[in-house]
């Protein structure tokens, strides 16, 4: 179904989670790159679709939605051939939701709070913000104790969303090996998640951008 427009940037972690989920569901995305550096997200025609002017944004037959984790749930509920990526069982669903909120509010936020000020505003690294990253990975490591997947016993959108985020940390000098459960999960998640290759290609875009920022310091 390519009546689904997808406004994105390949380097963005939340955008990559949507790409992988769409791939897992066999949903075709009509990809439209939005260059944030050039301010393309502020054009009136995009603000009309998404007044918050953020990516990723989808428009599915006229229905507009943004916030990557809301998009993941929508895609599975609307296009899943079964509910394996987001089970109907209230408790299983609750654990997936908790992981998604943890990703958004704790893990991905720790990445943004530590790295963005350095790369966007040339601020010095803040050790307190780095400690928040370590705390977040500590929690993640505990969630994965004796578990192969983030929530339950199979791949879900919790894995896909967190895979987009965790993989983003790997392009910095962050050591996953300090968190053995996370490292073990990460190795497996790469193998079992549809669209991993495209996620990796997008990451290389991010890495290029990161490296250019470091070298220009």
Tab-separated table of C-alpha atoms in Angstrom:
chain	number	residue	atom	x	y	z
A	1	UNK	CA	0.000	0.000	0.000
A	2	UNK	CA	2.023	2.987	-1.187
A	3	UNK	CA	-0.744	5.460	-0.368
A	4	UNK	CA	1.353	5.999	2.732
A	5	UNK	CA	3.611	9.037	2.599
A	6	UNK	CA	6.526	8.912	4.997
A	7	UNK	CA	8.366	12.121	5.866
A	8	UNK	CA	11.752	11.259	7.294
A	9	UNK	CA	15.535	11.516	7.426
A	10	UNK	CA	17.551	8.311	7.047
A	11	UNK	CA	19.850	9.250	9.910
A	12	UNK	CA	17.098	9.723	12.482
A	13	UNK	CA	16.638	6.848	14.962
A	14	UNK	CA	12.854	7.286	15.339
A	15	UNK	CA	12.515	7.294	11.541
A	16	UNK	CA	14.557	4.107	11.290
A	17	UNK	CA	12.236	2.331	13.743
A	18	UNK	CA	9.300	3.102	11.434
A	19	UNK	CA	11.223	1.802	8.400
A	20	UNK	CA	12.020	-1.498	10.165
A	21	UNK	CA	8.444	-1.963	11.417
A	22	UNK	CA	6.975	-1.235	7.970
A	23	UNK	CA	9.404	-3.775	6.524
A	24	UNK	CA	8.346	-6.391	9.085
A	25	UNK	CA	4.705	-5.813	8.101
A	26	UNK	CA	5.279	-5.627	4.344
A	27	UNK	CA	3.957	-2.054	4.259
A	28	UNK	CA	5.271	0.088	1.399
A	29	UNK	CA	6.333	3.596	2.386
A	30	UNK	CA	6.330	6.412	-0.120
A	31	UNK	CA	9.488	8.024	1.269
A	32	UNK	CA	9.854	11.797	1.312
A	33	UNK	CA	13.130	13.116	2.710
A	34	UNK	CA	12.789	16.289	4.797
A	35	UNK	CA	16.025	18.187	5.198
A	36	UNK	CA	15.766	19.696	8.681
A	37	UNK	CA	19.050	21.587	8.303
A	38	UNK	CA	17.521	23.414	5.342
A	39	UNK	CA	14.319	24.066	7.293
A	40	UNK	CA	12.137	21.974	4.963
A	41	UNK	CA	10.046	20.860	7.950
A	42	UNK	CA	8.965	24.475	8.481
A	43	UNK	CA	7.389	24.856	5.048
A	44	UNK	CA	3.678	25.715	5.324
A	45	UNK	CA	2.614	22.570	3.436
A	46	UNK	CA	4.346	20.340	5.993
A	47	UNK	CA	3.216	22.364	9.032
A	48	UNK	CA	-0.324	21.928	7.722
A	49	UNK	CA	0.141	18.128	7.895
A	50	UNK	CA	1.954	18.161	11.250
A	51	UNK	CA	1.690	21.421	13.227
A	52	UNK	CA	4.483	20.147	15.499
A	53	UNK	CA	6.617	19.803	12.316
A	54	UNK	CA	8.568	16.773	13.538
A	55	UNK	CA	9.771	13.628	11.793
A	56	UNK	CA	8.859	10.862	11.329
A	57	UNK	CA	5.387	11.730	10.070
A	58	UNK	CA	3.142	9.429	8.057
A	59	UNK	CA	0.099	10.292	5.979
A	60	UNK	CA	-1.920	7.127	5.370
A	61	UNK	CA	-4.714	7.787	2.887
A	62	UNK	CA	-5.223	11.252	4.343
A	63	UNK	CA	-4.668	10.245	7.987
A	64	UNK	CA	-1.652	12.090	9.428
A	65	UNK	CA	0.288	10.820	12.450
A	66	UNK	CA	3.639	11.643	14.059
A	67	UNK	CA	5.651	10.427	17.104
A	68	UNK	CA	7.468	7.279	16.012
A	69	UNK	CA	6.195	4.990	18.773
A	70	UNK	CA	2.568	5.961	18.104
A	71	UNK	CA	3.229	5.208	14.420
A	72	UNK	CA	4.641	1.744	15.243
A	73	UNK	CA	1.507	0.795	17.211
A	74	UNK	CA	-0.750	2.137	14.454
A	75	UNK	CA	1.070	0.226	11.715
A	76	UNK	CA	0.798	-3.105	13.543
A	77	UNK	CA	-2.824	-2.581	14.560
A	78	UNK	CA	-3.835	-1.593	11.052
A	79	UNK	CA	-1.565	-3.722	8.848
A	80	UNK	CA	-0.351	-6.644	10.978
A	81	UNK	CA	-1.326	-10.025	9.540
A	82	UNK	CA	-1.317	-11.112	13.166
A	83	UNK	CA	-0.645	-9.284	16.422
A	84	UNK	CA	2.783	-10.809	17.155
A	85	UNK	CA	4.621	-7.459	16.994
A	86	UNK	CA	2.113	-5.893	19.422
A	87	UNK	CA	0.050	-8.629	21.111
A	88	UNK	CA	-3.556	-8.010	22.138
A	89	UNK	CA	-3.022	-9.458	25.617
A	90	UNK	CA	-3.282	-6.466	28.019
A	91	UNK	CA	-0.296	-7.460	30.155
A	92	UNK	CA	2.003	-8.204	27.222
A	93	UNK	CA	0.900	-4.942	25.629
A	94	UNK	CA	1.524	-3.078	28.887
A	95	UNK	CA	5.127	-4.317	29.063
A	96	UNK	CA	5.711	-3.292	25.435
A	97	UNK	CA	4.234	0.153	26.195
A	98	UNK	CA	6.478	0.505	29.241
A	99	UNK	CA	9.544	-0.302	27.093
A	100	UNK	CA	8.451	2.179	24.415
A	101	UNK	CA	8.001	4.938	27.001
A	102	UNK	CA	11.327	3.993	28.578
A	103	UNK	CA	12.951	4.298	25.162
A	104	UNK	CA	11.418	7.692	24.530
A	105	UNK	CA	11.636	9.251	27.997
A	106	UNK	CA	14.821	7.698	29.372
A	107	UNK	CA	17.135	6.007	26.861
A	108	UNK	CA	16.728	8.098	23.709
A	109	UNK	CA	16.404	11.214	25.867
A	110	UNK	CA	19.748	10.433	27.525
A	111	UNK	CA	21.355	10.271	24.071
A	112	UNK	CA	19.836	13.584	23.015
A	113	UNK	CA	20.656	15.321	26.317
A	114	UNK	CA	24.309	14.283	26.209
A	115	UNK	CA	25.221	14.417	22.528
A	116	UNK	CA	23.044	17.107	20.960
A	117	UNK	CA	24.401	20.048	23.001
A	118	UNK	CA	27.922	18.986	21.946
A	119	UNK	CA	27.113	18.531	18.269
A	120	UNK	CA	24.569	21.258	17.721
A	121	UNK	CA	25.861	23.977	20.034
A	122	UNK	CA	29.541	23.050	20.564
A	123	UNK	CA	28.971	22.764	24.299
A	124	UNK	CA	31.464	20.748	26.370
A	125	UNK	CA	30.472	17.195	27.350
A	126	UNK	CA	28.475	17.100	30.595
A	127	UNK	CA	29.541	14.216	32.892
A	128	UNK	CA	26.180	14.336	34.715
A	129	UNK	CA	24.352	13.778	31.432
A	130	UNK	CA	26.730	10.909	30.634
A	131	UNK	CA	25.851	9.291	33.948
A	132	UNK	CA	22.171	9.325	32.859
A	133	UNK	CA	23.162	7.277	29.797
A	134	UNK	CA	24.924	4.751	32.024
A	135	UNK	CA	21.898	4.575	34.331
A	136	UNK	CA	19.578	3.998	31.375
A	137	UNK	CA	21.740	1.168	30.028
A	138	UNK	CA	21.913	-0.296	33.536
A	139	UNK	CA	18.106	-0.468	33.625
A	140	UNK	CA	17.984	-1.948	30.125
A	141	UNK	CA	20.525	-4.577	31.150
A	142	UNK	CA	18.299	-5.511	34.107
A	143	UNK	CA	15.141	-5.707	31.939
A	144	UNK	CA	16.993	-8.201	29.728
A	145	UNK	CA	18.184	-10.486	32.523
A	146	UNK	CA	17.371	-14.005	31.293
A	147	UNK	CA	15.383	-12.535	28.389
A	148	UNK	CA	16.064	-12.798	24.687
A	149	UNK	CA	13.599	-10.042	23.786
A	150	UNK	CA	12.617	-6.700	25.291
A	151	UNK	CA	9.071	-7.739	26.130
A	152	UNK	CA	7.894	-11.351	26.164
A	153	UNK	CA	9.362	-14.224	24.186
A	154	UNK	CA	9.322	-12.880	20.628
A	155	UNK	CA	10.220	-9.863	18.545
A	156	UNK	CA	7.881	-6.905	19.150
A	157	UNK	CA	7.879	-3.196	18.375
A	158	UNK	CA	9.622	-2.736	21.758
A	159	UNK	CA	12.676	-4.463	20.251
A	160	UNK	CA	12.446	-2.509	17.014
A	161	UNK	CA	12.153	0.896	18.687
A	162	UNK	CA	14.983	0.145	21.117
A	163	UNK	CA	17.129	-1.330	18.341
A	164	UNK	CA	16.956	1.978	16.467
A	165	UNK	CA	18.101	3.788	19.630
A	166	UNK	CA	20.757	1.347	20.872
A	167	UNK	CA	22.319	1.089	17.410
A	168	UNK	CA	22.635	4.892	17.409
A	169	UNK	CA	24.820	4.732	20.524
A	170	UNK	CA	27.197	2.367	18.716
A	171	UNK	CA	28.349	5.074	16.296
A	172	UNK	CA	29.769	7.039	19.230
A	173	UNK	CA	32.551	5.579	21.379
A	174	UNK	CA	29.966	4.131	23.786
A	175	UNK	CA	30.862	0.601	24.969
A	176	UNK	CA	27.936	-1.815	24.831
A	177	UNK	CA	30.232	-4.519	26.210
A	178	UNK	CA	29.813	-2.948	29.668
A	179	UNK	CA	26.199	-4.205	29.499
A	180	UNK	CA	26.408	-7.911	28.576
A	181	UNK	CA	22.639	-8.550	28.432
A	182	UNK	CA	22.147	-5.561	26.159
A	183	UNK	CA	25.055	-6.634	23.967
A	184	UNK	CA	23.648	-10.171	23.666
A	185	UNK	CA	20.163	-8.830	22.822
A	186	UNK	CA	21.656	-6.387	20.296
A	187	UNK	CA	23.538	-9.124	18.414
A	188	UNK	CA	20.356	-11.196	18.131
A	189	UNK	CA	18.069	-8.253	17.318
A	190	UNK	CA	20.211	-7.355	14.294
A	191	UNK	CA	19.719	-10.856	12.898
A	192	UNK	CA	15.974	-11.175	13.481
A	193	UNK	CA	14.719	-7.656	12.710
A	194	UNK	CA	13.526	-7.036	9.140
A	195	UNK	CA	15.073	-3.901	7.659
A	196	UNK	CA	18.244	-4.023	9.785
A	197	UNK	CA	20.403	-3.316	6.689
A	198	UNK	CA	18.474	-0.138	5.954
A	199	UNK	CA	18.761	0.868	9.611
A	200	UNK	CA	22.537	0.420	9.346
A	201	UNK	CA	22.748	2.494	6.154
A	202	UNK	CA	20.837	5.299	7.862
A	203	UNK	CA	23.185	5.043	10.840
A	204	UNK	CA	26.169	5.602	8.591
A	205	UNK	CA	24.550	8.906	7.561
A	206	UNK	CA	24.324	9.857	11.238
A	207	UNK	CA	27.922	8.773	11.789
A	208	UNK	CA	29.134	10.956	8.909
A	209	UNK	CA	27.324	13.909	10.443
A	210	UNK	CA	28.711	13.131	13.929
A	211	UNK	CA	32.259	12.726	12.690
A	212	UNK	CA	32.119	15.998	10.761
A	213	UNK	CA	31.003	17.735	13.955
A	214	UNK	CA	33.799	16.173	16.022
A	215	UNK	CA	36.449	17.004	13.433
A	216	UNK	CA	35.310	20.590	13.117
A	217	UNK	CA	35.792	21.168	16.850
